[in-house]
Amino acid sequence: KLAKTDPRKSEAIYKEITSKAPAATSDAATREYESALISLGELYRDEKKTQELVDLVRESRSVFSSFAKAKSSKLVRQLLDLFKEIPNSTDIEVHITKDCIEWATAERRAFQ
């Protein structure tokens, strides 16, 4: 809800949460990270900030390495799906999708 009334403040909060990996033993911290990641992606989608969304996908990969493969695959997919609602972003969407496929192959992660 804060994203609608004060997008800058919510962006800062989401960035703070996603700036560090959640503790591997804390399910609550992992859920908070996932929620902040997707919410930040949605904020960028709503504001049509394609480059910030690309950067978010790339920067989050280091944390995905500590997640289960299925969970990281799901999160990457959710982030990539956000590009569909941004007008004229098809070329960027294709590029970042190919980039994610290369990353997934290199990391031996499933990309579905």
CSV table of C-alpha atoms in Angstrom, one decimal:
chain,number,residue,atom,x,y,z
A,1,LYS,CA,0.0,0.0,0.0
A,2,LEU,CA,2.9,2.3,0.7
A,3,ALA,CA,4.1,1.8,-2.9
A,4,LYS,CA,0.9,3.7,-4.1
A,5,THR,CA,1.1,6.6,-1.7
A,6,ASP,CA,4.9,7.0,-1.4
A,7,PRO,CA,6.8,5.1,-4.1
A,8,ARG,CA,10.2,6.5,-3.2
A,9,LYS,CA,9.9,5.5,0.4
A,10,SER,CA,8.7,2.0,-0.4
A,11,GLU,CA,11.5,1.7,-3.0
A,12,ALA,CA,14.1,2.6,-0.3
A,13,ILE,CA,12.6,0.0,2.1
A,14,TYR,CA,12.5,-2.7,-0.5
A,15,LYS,CA,16.1,-2.0,-1.5
A,16,GLU,CA,17.2,-2.1,2.1
A,17,ILE,CA,15.7,-5.6,2.5
A,18,THR,CA,17.0,-6.9,-0.8
A,19,SER,CA,20.5,-5.5,-0.3
A,20,LYS,CA,21.5,-8.4,1.9
A,21,ALA,CA,20.9,-12.1,1.6
A,22,PRO,CA,18.4,-13.5,4.2
A,23,ALA,CA,19.8,-15.8,6.9
A,24,ALA,CA,19.8,-19.3,5.5
A,25,THR,CA,18.2,-20.7,8.6
A,26,SER,CA,15.4,-18.1,8.8
A,27,ASP,CA,12.2,-18.9,6.8
A,28,ALA,CA,10.7,-15.6,7.9
A,29,ALA,CA,13.7,-13.6,6.5
A,30,THR,CA,13.6,-15.6,3.3
A,31,ARG,CA,9.9,-14.8,2.9
A,32,GLU,CA,10.5,-11.1,3.6
A,33,TYR,CA,13.3,-11.0,1.0
A,34,GLU,CA,11.1,-12.7,-1.6
A,35,SER,CA,8.2,-10.4,-0.9
A,36,ALA,CA,10.4,-7.3,-1.0
A,37,LEU,CA,12.1,-8.5,-4.3
A,38,ILE,CA,8.8,-9.0,-6.1
A,39,SER,CA,7.3,-5.8,-4.6
A,40,LEU,CA,10.3,-3.8,-5.8
A,41,GLY,CA,9.9,-5.4,-9.3
A,42,GLU,CA,6.3,-4.5,-9.4
A,43,LEU,CA,7.1,-1.0,-8.4
A,44,TYR,CA,9.5,-0.7,-11.3
A,45,ARG,CA,7.0,-2.3,-13.6
A,46,ASP,CA,4.3,0.2,-12.5
A,47,GLU,CA,6.7,3.1,-13.0
A,48,LYS,CA,7.9,1.6,-16.3
A,49,LYS,CA,11.5,1.5,-15.1
A,50,THR,CA,12.9,-1.2,-17.4
A,51,GLN,CA,16.6,-0.7,-16.7
A,52,GLU,CA,16.0,-0.8,-12.9
A,53,LEU,CA,14.1,-4.0,-13.4
A,54,VAL,CA,16.9,-5.5,-15.4
A,55,ASP,CA,19.4,-4.4,-12.7
A,56,LEU,CA,17.2,-6.0,-10.1
A,57,VAL,CA,17.1,-9.3,-11.9
A,58,ARG,CA,20.9,-9.3,-12.3
A,59,GLU,CA,21.7,-8.2,-8.8
A,60,SER,CA,19.4,-10.8,-7.2
A,61,ARG,CA,21.2,-13.7,-8.8
A,62,SER,CA,23.9,-13.8,-6.1
A,63,VAL,CA,21.2,-14.4,-3.5
A,64,PHE,CA,19.4,-16.9,-5.7
A,65,SER,CA,22.5,-19.2,-5.4
A,66,SER,CA,21.6,-19.8,-1.8
A,67,PHE,CA,18.0,-20.6,-2.5
A,68,ALA,CA,16.6,-24.0,-3.6
A,69,LYS,CA,16.7,-24.3,-7.4
A,70,ALA,CA,12.9,-24.4,-7.7
A,71,LYS,CA,12.5,-21.3,-5.6
A,72,SER,CA,15.1,-19.3,-7.5
A,73,SER,CA,13.6,-20.4,-10.8
A,74,LYS,CA,10.1,-19.3,-9.6
A,75,LEU,CA,11.5,-15.9,-8.5
A,76,VAL,CA,13.3,-15.3,-11.8
A,77,ARG,CA,10.2,-16.2,-13.7
A,78,GLN,CA,8.1,-13.8,-11.7
A,79,LEU,CA,10.5,-11.0,-12.3
A,80,LEU,CA,10.7,-11.7,-16.0
A,81,ASP,CA,7.0,-11.8,-16.3
A,82,LEU,CA,6.9,-8.2,-15.0
A,83,PHE,CA,8.4,-7.0,-18.3
A,84,LYS,CA,5.2,-8.0,-20.2
A,85,GLU,CA,3.3,-5.1,-18.8
A,86,ILE,CA,5.8,-2.5,-19.7
A,87,PRO,CA,5.2,-1.0,-23.2
A,88,ASN,CA,8.0,-1.3,-25.8
A,89,SER,CA,10.1,-3.5,-23.5
A,90,THR,CA,10.1,-6.6,-25.7
A,91,ASP,CA,13.8,-6.3,-26.9
A,92,ILE,CA,15.0,-5.8,-23.3
A,93,GLU,CA,12.8,-8.7,-22.1
A,94,VAL,CA,14.3,-11.0,-24.8
A,95,HIS,CA,17.8,-9.9,-23.9
A,96,ILE,CA,17.4,-10.3,-20.1
A,97,THR,CA,15.7,-13.7,-20.6
A,98,LYS,CA,18.6,-15.0,-22.7
A,99,ASP,CA,20.9,-13.6,-20.1
A,100,CYS,CA,19.0,-15.5,-17.4
A,101,ILE,CA,19.1,-18.7,-19.4
A,102,GLU,CA,22.9,-18.4,-19.7
A,103,TRP,CA,23.2,-17.7,-16.0
A,104,ALA,CA,21.0,-20.7,-15.2
A,105,THR,CA,23.0,-23.0,-17.4
A,106,ALA,CA,26.3,-21.8,-15.9
A,107,GLU,CA,24.9,-22.3,-12.4
A,108,ARG,CA,23.3,-25.6,-13.3
A,109,ARG,CA,19.9,-24.3,-12.4
A,110,ALA,CA,16.6,-25.2,-14.0
A,111,PHE,CA,15.0,-22.5,-16.0
A,112,GLN,CA,11.4,-23.2,-16.7
